[in-house]
């Protein structure tokens, strides 16, 4: 067979082979485009159509006049798909990102795994929270080579006044495993979301959060929205703004006046019970809690002996000291064991009960005092005698009318109720025969087992000023108070008397440091004995004495005498308050009283 | 004297119509690839710039003129320059390895001012011409085995150089061209059987290595082979050659496997198990199938493909341009392109069958092999029948060197169609 003949045979073989190969290609094309068309169409749709959760901007928190205290900023996260690190092994794209960003490989992978584990191993996980410009540009520039990687923007909380409102507003934090488990159905929390962890942020979560929107968007291969075929499945419902009852200038004034000290200053509007200022010191910057806190910062805060995390407004309990004498007086008057003009045994500087000598704070003694004088000068000996004419139950009943021994706000799950001891309480603690009527002496002057929170003392002051029509304190405008208005079982003449007596405390008694020019102030000083260190200085007051509109309580830890330490703070704050009320701009550096 | 009409191709009208249809198809696809998706944000950047279209148009004009010239070159002249051309290209391939700029991990190009030249593309043309010359002179003269082995060495030289760039796909093109032409020349039956049985050995060992990880199937196969050789009373020499080749192929596979680049190993492994790395190595293959499959019978409409328009499809202007045809023009559009290529191959085979001179016949079959291999492998990759390796679709994919080289192939064919009855 020569070449020419062979050409004919081989030509046929070659043609047959070419036909066969092209036939295979065409058949395969037929399978792809006809038989598997639906499957691949669905995949193409899945490629480009992405369901986006659109987080609602959290409602702002403002002061009572609408000045913003907490708002939101936008920040960008870099996220990856769960399928990119199946079985703990990152795919080539993810390993590249980890290298580029210099992330600790094992920790990062463990963190990613933990994130998707909460959603059953599917979905997306945040690789870099709040990515910086360099990281964002790295991803954006190379997006075509980074399938599955996305830049997602989220709201983040911003507290405009750092530590000033932290103990009232609380803070937001990233959703934790417990939150996901306990979440209210329909609230739809996801890893990476923020929710209120404390204070107003927590109590008003449902209002502030709003409704997450859901939207179908067409994206390109780099995950960027291209602006075609966008369909809203569910609209975003922005969070509702929440207005506090507090006022920024009044809060600032209280904070400035207490700067550098440890303790609490609370002011309530009378008779509404709205909290105007509530400072607990030391505080901390709530912005630290929204994700950016470092391990060192956290340790420094949590190990600080001054306990900045401790919300002294409602969590700290102290003996009320002499502030309680107002309650004791009212209990005595209503039972008739003492009268407004009663004069008891004179004060020689102490009182002998059984084999024990109970000292008066004034060691030289007060001499002869009537009831009002005893309150004004805070004579312990008078109240020892009054206490012996009362039962524990009588005192407890009177205390309950002023919100003592119970939680008085609905805002703080960890609020302390304090302690108002009764016979049963002593029986429980010391056994039925383990205690004597000597405890009445301590209880009458607010020492010993009786414990109150600073907020309760402000509330006591407010109810002394305006009676039972003052509802429980509220921190948010329109909030339902936790305590209703009540009718206090005291005769108007007795209430009038005690108000005169409290005014006398400031005008000529121990509370002179709170006196104001032009406005009459009524108040009571106190010094809470502290077994662990120096006494705490207490002062409560309200003003104007004739037509009360504001009630204040101040405690300074380990500061000593209330009249000398706490009363000036309260007085100076009242000065600022009246300037604010009359439209004068408030500065901390005003001319003092 | 140079005349302007030389720039107009001479030769078979039908061939030039096929060529024109294919390059127009290429322009249509590249226009689509460089257009933004309708309805998208206007500020969305199209990753493949419009300049790709204009450059392709420029290269097509250059190629058209080149066909005009090549279709007029006397065949004897081609034979005379075959060695210098071949040696020149082999030299360039060596130079590329030494001074070529590294792009994405490989050296394939020579930078000539603003142009980038890919010598391997012209190597294919040079090899076709040289093998036609070399084998044409050995038709009915000298030993067949000698011609076979000698031509293999000629094909291996550029193939090995290209493999080192590394560019596996292109280096296989050289072997495919050689395979087609040696088949046309008349391969010896013994060598054919040896090659066939050796490739079976290689395939068995490949699966044993990567999947079964045990040598038993290969051992059984060798025993069977020996039994067959004994039964048919093959000569000692022939049997020894076959056994030796089989053992070499079987043992060679693990050796080759370990010499492969890690990314090549990855591609081969993911070819067998695409879900292993959906966002990485297998991504291209999966997205390409999604594009073609979602196109359906009529396609998503020209300019409307979302796999293309939203950039899910990688390399959509070069190696995966076929998937754009599948997505936007459907089975009808993609099938039409395949039919055009099939007609091109068939007309090349017809030329090979009709021309008298062995050189011309071998030249035509070299061109046919070139197009067959390129189209079949590229389309197989885009439709998921073969693992991903970089190989352009001739006359369609964007790329100056590739366009010019495949046009030269068509030009050679046009030339031969005129000299059909020359002796």
Short mmCIF file of N, CA and C in Angstrom, two decimals, chain A residues 315-439:
data_model
loop_
_atom_site.label_atom_id
_atom_site.label_comp_id
_atom_site.label_asym_id
_atom_site.label_seq_id
_atom_site.Cartn_x
_atom_site.Cartn_y
_atom_site.Cartn_z
N UNK A 315 -26.86 48.84 93.30
CA UNK A 315 -26.27 47.58 93.75
C UNK A 315 -25.59 47.71 95.10
N UNK A 316 -25.15 48.94 95.42
CA UNK A 316 -24.43 49.11 96.68
C UNK A 316 -25.44 49.38 97.80
N UNK A 317 -25.23 48.73 98.94
CA UNK A 317 -26.09 49.01 100.09
C UNK A 317 -25.24 49.51 101.24
N UNK A 318 -25.77 50.52 101.90
CA UNK A 318 -25.09 51.13 103.05
C UNK A 318 -26.13 51.29 104.16
N UNK A 319 -25.68 51.37 105.42
CA UNK A 319 -26.63 51.78 106.47
C UNK A 319 -27.04 53.23 106.21
N UNK A 320 -28.31 53.58 106.38
CA UNK A 320 -28.73 54.95 106.07
C UNK A 320 -28.25 55.97 107.09
N UNK A 321 -27.85 55.49 108.29
CA UNK A 321 -27.41 56.42 109.32
C UNK A 321 -28.55 57.36 109.68
N UNK A 322 -28.19 58.58 109.98
CA UNK A 322 -29.18 59.51 110.54
C UNK A 322 -30.27 59.90 109.56
N UNK A 323 -30.09 59.62 108.25
CA UNK A 323 -31.17 59.91 107.32
C UNK A 323 -32.43 59.19 107.77
N UNK A 324 -32.22 58.05 108.42
CA UNK A 324 -33.33 57.20 108.81
C UNK A 324 -34.15 57.81 109.94
N UNK A 325 -33.57 58.81 110.65
CA UNK A 325 -34.27 59.39 111.81
C UNK A 325 -35.60 60.00 111.38
N UNK A 326 -35.70 60.47 110.14
CA UNK A 326 -36.96 61.01 109.66
C UNK A 326 -38.04 59.93 109.67
N UNK A 327 -37.63 58.70 109.28
CA UNK A 327 -38.58 57.59 109.27
C UNK A 327 -38.98 57.24 110.69
N UNK A 328 -37.97 57.20 111.57
CA UNK A 328 -38.24 56.87 112.98
C UNK A 328 -39.22 57.89 113.58
N UNK A 329 -39.00 59.16 113.30
CA UNK A 329 -39.88 60.20 113.83
C UNK A 329 -41.31 59.98 113.38
N UNK A 330 -41.48 59.73 112.06
CA UNK A 330 -42.83 59.55 111.53
C UNK A 330 -43.49 58.32 112.15
N UNK A 331 -42.70 57.24 112.34
CA UNK A 331 -43.27 56.04 112.96
C UNK A 331 -43.74 56.38 114.36
N UNK A 332 -42.93 57.11 115.11
CA UNK A 332 -43.29 57.49 116.49
C UNK A 332 -44.51 58.36 116.52
N UNK A 333 -44.56 59.36 115.63
CA UNK A 333 -45.70 60.27 115.61
C UNK A 333 -46.99 59.54 115.28
N UNK A 334 -46.93 58.67 114.25
CA UNK A 334 -48.18 58.04 113.82
C UNK A 334 -48.69 57.07 114.88
N UNK A 335 -47.78 56.49 115.71
CA UNK A 335 -48.22 55.59 116.77
C UNK A 335 -48.59 56.37 118.03
N UNK A 336 -48.24 57.64 118.07
CA UNK A 336 -48.56 58.46 119.21
C UNK A 336 -47.64 58.27 120.40
N UNK A 337 -46.52 57.59 120.21
CA UNK A 337 -45.61 57.38 121.34
C UNK A 337 -44.78 58.64 121.60
N UNK A 338 -44.86 59.58 120.68
CA UNK A 338 -44.14 60.83 120.85
C UNK A 338 -44.95 61.89 120.12
N UNK A 339 -44.79 63.11 120.48
CA UNK A 339 -45.52 64.18 119.81
C UNK A 339 -44.53 65.13 119.15
N UNK A 340 -45.07 66.03 118.34
CA UNK A 340 -44.17 66.92 117.63
C UNK A 340 -43.38 67.81 118.58
N UNK A 341 -43.97 68.09 119.74
CA UNK A 341 -43.27 68.98 120.66
C UNK A 341 -42.61 68.24 121.81
N UNK A 342 -42.60 66.92 121.77
CA UNK A 342 -42.09 66.15 122.90
C UNK A 342 -40.65 66.50 123.24
N UNK A 343 -40.40 66.52 124.55
CA UNK A 343 -39.03 66.68 125.02
C UNK A 343 -38.72 65.44 125.84
N UNK A 344 -37.71 64.68 125.45
CA UNK A 344 -37.36 63.46 126.20
C UNK A 344 -36.19 63.78 127.12
N UNK A 345 -35.63 62.73 127.72
CA UNK A 345 -34.49 62.92 128.62
C UNK A 345 -33.39 63.70 127.90
N UNK A 346 -32.74 64.61 128.56
CA UNK A 346 -31.68 65.38 127.88
C UNK A 346 -30.51 64.50 127.48
N UNK A 347 -29.72 65.00 126.56
CA UNK A 347 -28.60 64.22 126.01
C UNK A 347 -27.30 64.63 126.69
N UNK A 348 -26.71 63.70 127.44
CA UNK A 348 -25.42 64.01 128.06
C UNK A 348 -24.25 63.52 127.21
N UNK A 349 -24.54 63.09 126.00
CA UNK A 349 -23.47 62.56 125.12
C UNK A 349 -23.54 61.06 124.98
N UNK A 350 -24.59 60.47 125.59
CA UNK A 350 -24.75 59.03 125.44
C UNK A 350 -25.96 58.55 126.23
N UNK A 351 -26.22 57.24 126.14
CA UNK A 351 -27.41 56.72 126.77
C UNK A 351 -27.09 55.34 127.30
N UNK A 352 -27.51 55.12 128.59
CA UNK A 352 -27.23 53.82 129.22
C UNK A 352 -28.41 52.90 128.96
N UNK A 353 -28.13 51.77 128.27
CA UNK A 353 -29.19 50.77 128.10
C UNK A 353 -28.63 49.44 128.55
N UNK A 354 -29.28 48.85 129.58
CA UNK A 354 -28.74 47.63 130.15
C UNK A 354 -27.34 47.92 130.68
N UNK A 355 -26.41 47.08 130.30
CA UNK A 355 -25.05 47.32 130.79
C UNK A 355 -24.20 47.99 129.72
N UNK A 356 -24.86 48.57 128.70
CA UNK A 356 -24.07 49.14 127.62
C UNK A 356 -24.34 50.62 127.46
N UNK A 357 -23.32 51.38 127.18
CA UNK A 357 -23.41 52.84 127.01
C UNK A 357 -23.44 53.14 125.52
N UNK A 358 -24.60 53.63 125.02
CA UNK A 358 -24.73 53.98 123.60
C UNK A 358 -24.37 55.45 123.43
N UNK A 359 -23.32 55.72 122.67
CA UNK A 359 -22.84 57.09 122.54
C UNK A 359 -23.69 57.89 121.58
N UNK A 360 -23.75 59.22 121.83
CA UNK A 360 -24.28 60.14 120.83
C UNK A 360 -23.10 60.58 119.99
N UNK A 361 -23.35 60.93 118.72
CA UNK A 361 -22.22 61.31 117.88
C UNK A 361 -21.52 62.54 118.45
N UNK A 362 -22.35 63.38 119.17
CA UNK A 362 -21.74 64.57 119.77
C UNK A 362 -21.38 64.20 121.20
N UNK A 363 -20.11 63.99 121.45
CA UNK A 363 -19.68 63.42 122.73
C UNK A 363 -19.96 64.37 123.87
N UNK A 364 -19.99 65.69 123.60
CA UNK A 364 -20.28 66.65 124.67
C UNK A 364 -21.77 66.69 125.00
N UNK A 365 -22.58 66.09 124.20
CA UNK A 365 -24.01 66.02 124.44
C UNK A 365 -24.75 67.23 123.89
N UNK A 366 -26.08 66.99 123.63
CA UNK A 366 -26.90 68.05 123.08
C UNK A 366 -27.69 68.78 124.15
N UNK A 367 -27.73 68.22 125.37
CA UNK A 367 -28.55 68.83 126.40
C UNK A 367 -30.02 68.60 126.11
N UNK A 368 -30.84 69.59 126.48
CA UNK A 368 -32.29 69.44 126.31
C UNK A 368 -32.66 69.85 124.89
N UNK A 369 -33.39 68.94 124.17
CA UNK A 369 -33.85 69.23 122.82
C UNK A 369 -35.28 68.75 122.70
N UNK A 370 -36.08 69.52 121.95
CA UNK A 370 -37.40 68.97 121.63
C UNK A 370 -37.25 68.10 120.38
N UNK A 371 -38.39 67.51 119.93
CA UNK A 371 -38.36 66.56 118.81
C UNK A 371 -37.71 67.17 117.56
N UNK A 372 -38.18 68.39 117.22
CA UNK A 372 -37.63 69.05 116.02
C UNK A 372 -36.15 69.34 116.19
N UNK A 373 -35.77 69.78 117.36
CA UNK A 373 -34.35 70.07 117.60
C UNK A 373 -33.51 68.82 117.51
N UNK A 374 -34.07 67.70 118.01
CA UNK A 374 -33.35 66.44 117.97
C UNK A 374 -33.07 66.03 116.52
N UNK A 375 -34.06 66.27 115.63
CA UNK A 375 -33.86 65.93 114.21
C UNK A 375 -32.85 66.90 113.58
N UNK A 376 -33.03 68.17 113.89
CA UNK A 376 -32.16 69.18 113.29
C UNK A 376 -30.70 68.94 113.67
N UNK A 377 -30.47 68.57 114.92
CA UNK A 377 -29.09 68.39 115.36
C UNK A 377 -28.70 66.92 115.38
N UNK A 378 -29.65 66.09 114.91
CA UNK A 378 -29.39 64.66 114.76
C UNK A 378 -28.95 64.02 116.07
N UNK A 379 -29.68 64.34 117.14
CA UNK A 379 -29.30 63.82 118.46
C UNK A 379 -29.63 62.34 118.57
N UNK A 380 -28.62 61.50 118.73
CA UNK A 380 -28.83 60.05 118.82
C UNK A 380 -29.60 59.67 120.08
N UNK A 381 -29.29 60.38 121.21
CA UNK A 381 -29.88 59.99 122.49
C UNK A 381 -31.40 60.11 122.44
N UNK A 382 -31.89 61.16 121.80
CA UNK A 382 -33.34 61.32 121.65
C UNK A 382 -33.92 60.12 120.91
N UNK A 383 -33.25 59.71 119.84
CA UNK A 383 -33.79 58.63 119.00
C UNK A 383 -33.62 57.27 119.65
N UNK A 384 -32.60 57.11 120.54
CA UNK A 384 -32.51 55.86 121.32
C UNK A 384 -33.78 55.69 122.13
N UNK A 385 -34.18 56.80 122.79
CA UNK A 385 -35.37 56.72 123.65
C UNK A 385 -36.62 56.49 122.82
N UNK A 386 -36.69 57.18 121.66
CA UNK A 386 -37.85 56.98 120.79
C UNK A 386 -37.91 55.54 120.29
N UNK A 387 -36.74 55.01 119.92
CA UNK A 387 -36.68 53.64 119.42
C UNK A 387 -37.20 52.64 120.42
N UNK A 388 -36.89 52.91 121.72
CA UNK A 388 -37.33 51.96 122.75
C UNK A 388 -38.84 51.98 122.93
N UNK A 389 -39.49 53.02 122.43
CA UNK A 389 -40.96 53.07 122.52
C UNK A 389 -41.61 52.41 121.31
N UNK A 390 -40.80 51.94 120.38
CA UNK A 390 -41.33 51.34 119.14
C UNK A 390 -41.01 49.85 119.06
N UNK A 391 -41.74 49.17 118.19
CA UNK A 391 -41.41 47.80 117.84
C UNK A 391 -40.69 47.81 116.47
N UNK A 392 -39.93 46.75 116.18
CA UNK A 392 -39.26 46.64 114.87
C UNK A 392 -40.27 46.72 113.73
N UNK A 393 -41.43 46.04 113.95
CA UNK A 393 -42.46 46.02 112.93
C UNK A 393 -42.95 47.41 112.58
N UNK A 394 -43.04 48.29 113.61
CA UNK A 394 -43.51 49.66 113.37
C UNK A 394 -42.55 50.38 112.43
N UNK A 395 -41.25 50.23 112.72
CA UNK A 395 -40.25 50.88 111.89
C UNK A 395 -40.26 50.32 110.47
N UNK A 396 -40.38 49.00 110.38
CA UNK A 396 -40.35 48.37 109.06
C UNK A 396 -41.54 48.83 108.22
N UNK A 397 -42.69 48.97 108.90
CA UNK A 397 -43.89 49.41 108.17
C UNK A 397 -43.69 50.83 107.64
N UNK A 398 -43.15 51.69 108.48
CA UNK A 398 -42.88 53.06 108.04
C UNK A 398 -41.87 53.06 106.89
N UNK A 399 -40.82 52.25 107.02
CA UNK A 399 -39.77 52.20 106.00
C UNK A 399 -40.34 51.74 104.66
N UNK A 400 -41.27 50.74 104.73
CA UNK A 400 -41.84 50.20 103.50
C UNK A 400 -42.57 51.30 102.72
N UNK A 401 -43.21 52.21 103.42
CA UNK A 401 -43.91 53.30 102.76
C UNK A 401 -42.97 54.18 101.95
N UNK A 402 -41.68 54.16 102.29
CA UNK A 402 -40.71 54.96 101.57
C UNK A 402 -39.84 54.12 100.61
N UNK A 403 -40.31 52.91 100.35
CA UNK A 403 -39.62 52.09 99.34
C UNK A 403 -38.40 51.37 99.87
N UNK A 404 -38.19 51.38 101.16
CA UNK A 404 -37.00 50.71 101.69
C UNK A 404 -37.25 49.21 101.79
N UNK A 405 -36.20 48.44 101.64
CA UNK A 405 -36.32 46.99 101.74
C UNK A 405 -36.92 46.36 100.50
N UNK A 406 -37.02 47.09 99.41
CA UNK A 406 -37.58 46.50 98.18
C UNK A 406 -36.92 47.14 96.95
N UNK A 407 -37.04 46.43 95.82
CA UNK A 407 -36.53 46.99 94.57
C UNK A 407 -37.49 48.07 94.11
N UNK A 408 -36.96 49.25 93.80
CA UNK A 408 -37.87 50.35 93.48
C UNK A 408 -37.84 50.76 92.00
N UNK A 409 -36.99 50.09 91.17
CA UNK A 409 -37.07 50.33 89.72
C UNK A 409 -37.21 48.99 89.03
N UNK A 410 -37.70 49.02 87.80
CA UNK A 410 -37.77 47.79 87.03
C UNK A 410 -36.59 47.67 86.07
N UNK A 411 -35.65 48.59 86.19
CA UNK A 411 -34.62 48.73 85.17
C UNK A 411 -33.46 47.76 85.36
N UNK A 412 -33.14 47.48 86.61
CA UNK A 412 -31.92 46.72 86.89
C UNK A 412 -32.26 45.37 87.50
N UNK A 413 -32.02 44.29 86.76
CA UNK A 413 -32.30 42.97 87.32
C UNK A 413 -31.47 42.72 88.57
N UNK A 414 -30.29 43.33 88.66
CA UNK A 414 -29.42 43.09 89.80
C UNK A 414 -29.59 44.09 90.92
N UNK A 415 -30.72 44.82 90.89
CA UNK A 415 -30.92 45.84 91.92
C UNK A 415 -31.01 45.21 93.30
N UNK A 416 -30.36 45.86 94.30
CA UNK A 416 -30.43 45.36 95.67
C UNK A 416 -31.70 45.89 96.32
N UNK A 417 -32.36 45.05 97.13
CA UNK A 417 -33.55 45.50 97.85
C UNK A 417 -33.16 46.23 99.13
N UNK A 418 -31.94 46.00 99.56
CA UNK A 418 -31.55 46.53 100.87
C UNK A 418 -32.09 45.62 101.97
N UNK A 419 -32.10 46.11 103.20
CA UNK A 419 -32.57 45.27 104.30
C UNK A 419 -33.23 46.14 105.36
N UNK A 420 -34.48 45.82 105.68
CA UNK A 420 -35.15 46.46 106.81
C UNK A 420 -35.49 45.35 107.79
N UNK A 421 -34.73 45.23 108.89
CA UNK A 421 -34.87 44.06 109.75
C UNK A 421 -36.19 44.09 110.53
N UNK A 422 -36.72 42.90 110.74
CA UNK A 422 -37.92 42.72 111.55
C UNK A 422 -37.59 41.71 112.64
N UNK A 423 -38.54 41.45 113.53
CA UNK A 423 -38.34 40.43 114.57
C UNK A 423 -37.95 39.11 113.92
N UNK A 424 -38.69 38.75 112.89
CA UNK A 424 -38.42 37.47 112.22
C UNK A 424 -37.00 37.44 111.66
N UNK A 425 -36.55 38.59 111.15
CA UNK A 425 -35.21 38.64 110.55
C UNK A 425 -34.15 38.38 111.61
N UNK A 426 -34.32 39.01 112.80
CA UNK A 426 -33.34 38.78 113.88
C UNK A 426 -33.44 37.35 114.40
N UNK A 427 -34.70 36.82 114.47
CA UNK A 427 -34.87 35.43 114.90
C UNK A 427 -34.11 34.51 113.96
N UNK A 428 -34.23 34.80 112.70
CA UNK A 428 -33.55 33.95 111.72
C UNK A 428 -32.04 34.05 111.86
N UNK A 429 -31.57 35.29 112.08
CA UNK A 429 -30.11 35.48 112.08
C UNK A 429 -29.49 35.02 113.40
N UNK A 430 -30.14 35.39 114.52
CA UNK A 430 -29.49 35.17 115.81
C UNK A 430 -30.20 34.11 116.66
N UNK A 431 -31.30 33.58 116.16
CA UNK A 431 -32.10 32.69 116.98
C UNK A 431 -33.05 33.52 117.84
N UNK A 432 -34.20 32.92 118.26
CA UNK A 432 -35.24 33.68 118.96
C UNK A 432 -34.73 34.36 120.23
N UNK A 433 -33.74 33.76 120.90
CA UNK A 433 -33.27 34.39 122.14
C UNK A 433 -31.91 35.03 121.95
N UNK A 434 -31.49 35.12 120.78
CA UNK A 434 -30.12 35.61 120.52
C UNK A 434 -30.01 37.11 120.44
N UNK A 435 -31.09 37.81 120.54
CA UNK A 435 -31.00 39.28 120.42
C UNK A 435 -31.92 39.94 121.44
N UNK A 436 -31.66 41.21 121.72
CA UNK A 436 -32.42 41.93 122.76
C UNK A 436 -33.05 43.16 122.14
N UNK A 437 -33.82 43.87 122.95
CA UNK A 437 -34.43 45.11 122.47
C UNK A 437 -33.40 46.20 122.25
N UNK A 438 -32.18 45.92 122.63
CA UNK A 438 -31.10 46.86 122.35
C UNK A 438 -30.98 47.16 120.86
N UNK A 439 -31.39 46.22 119.99
CA UNK A 439 -31.29 46.47 118.54
C UNK A 439 -32.16 47.66 118.15
#
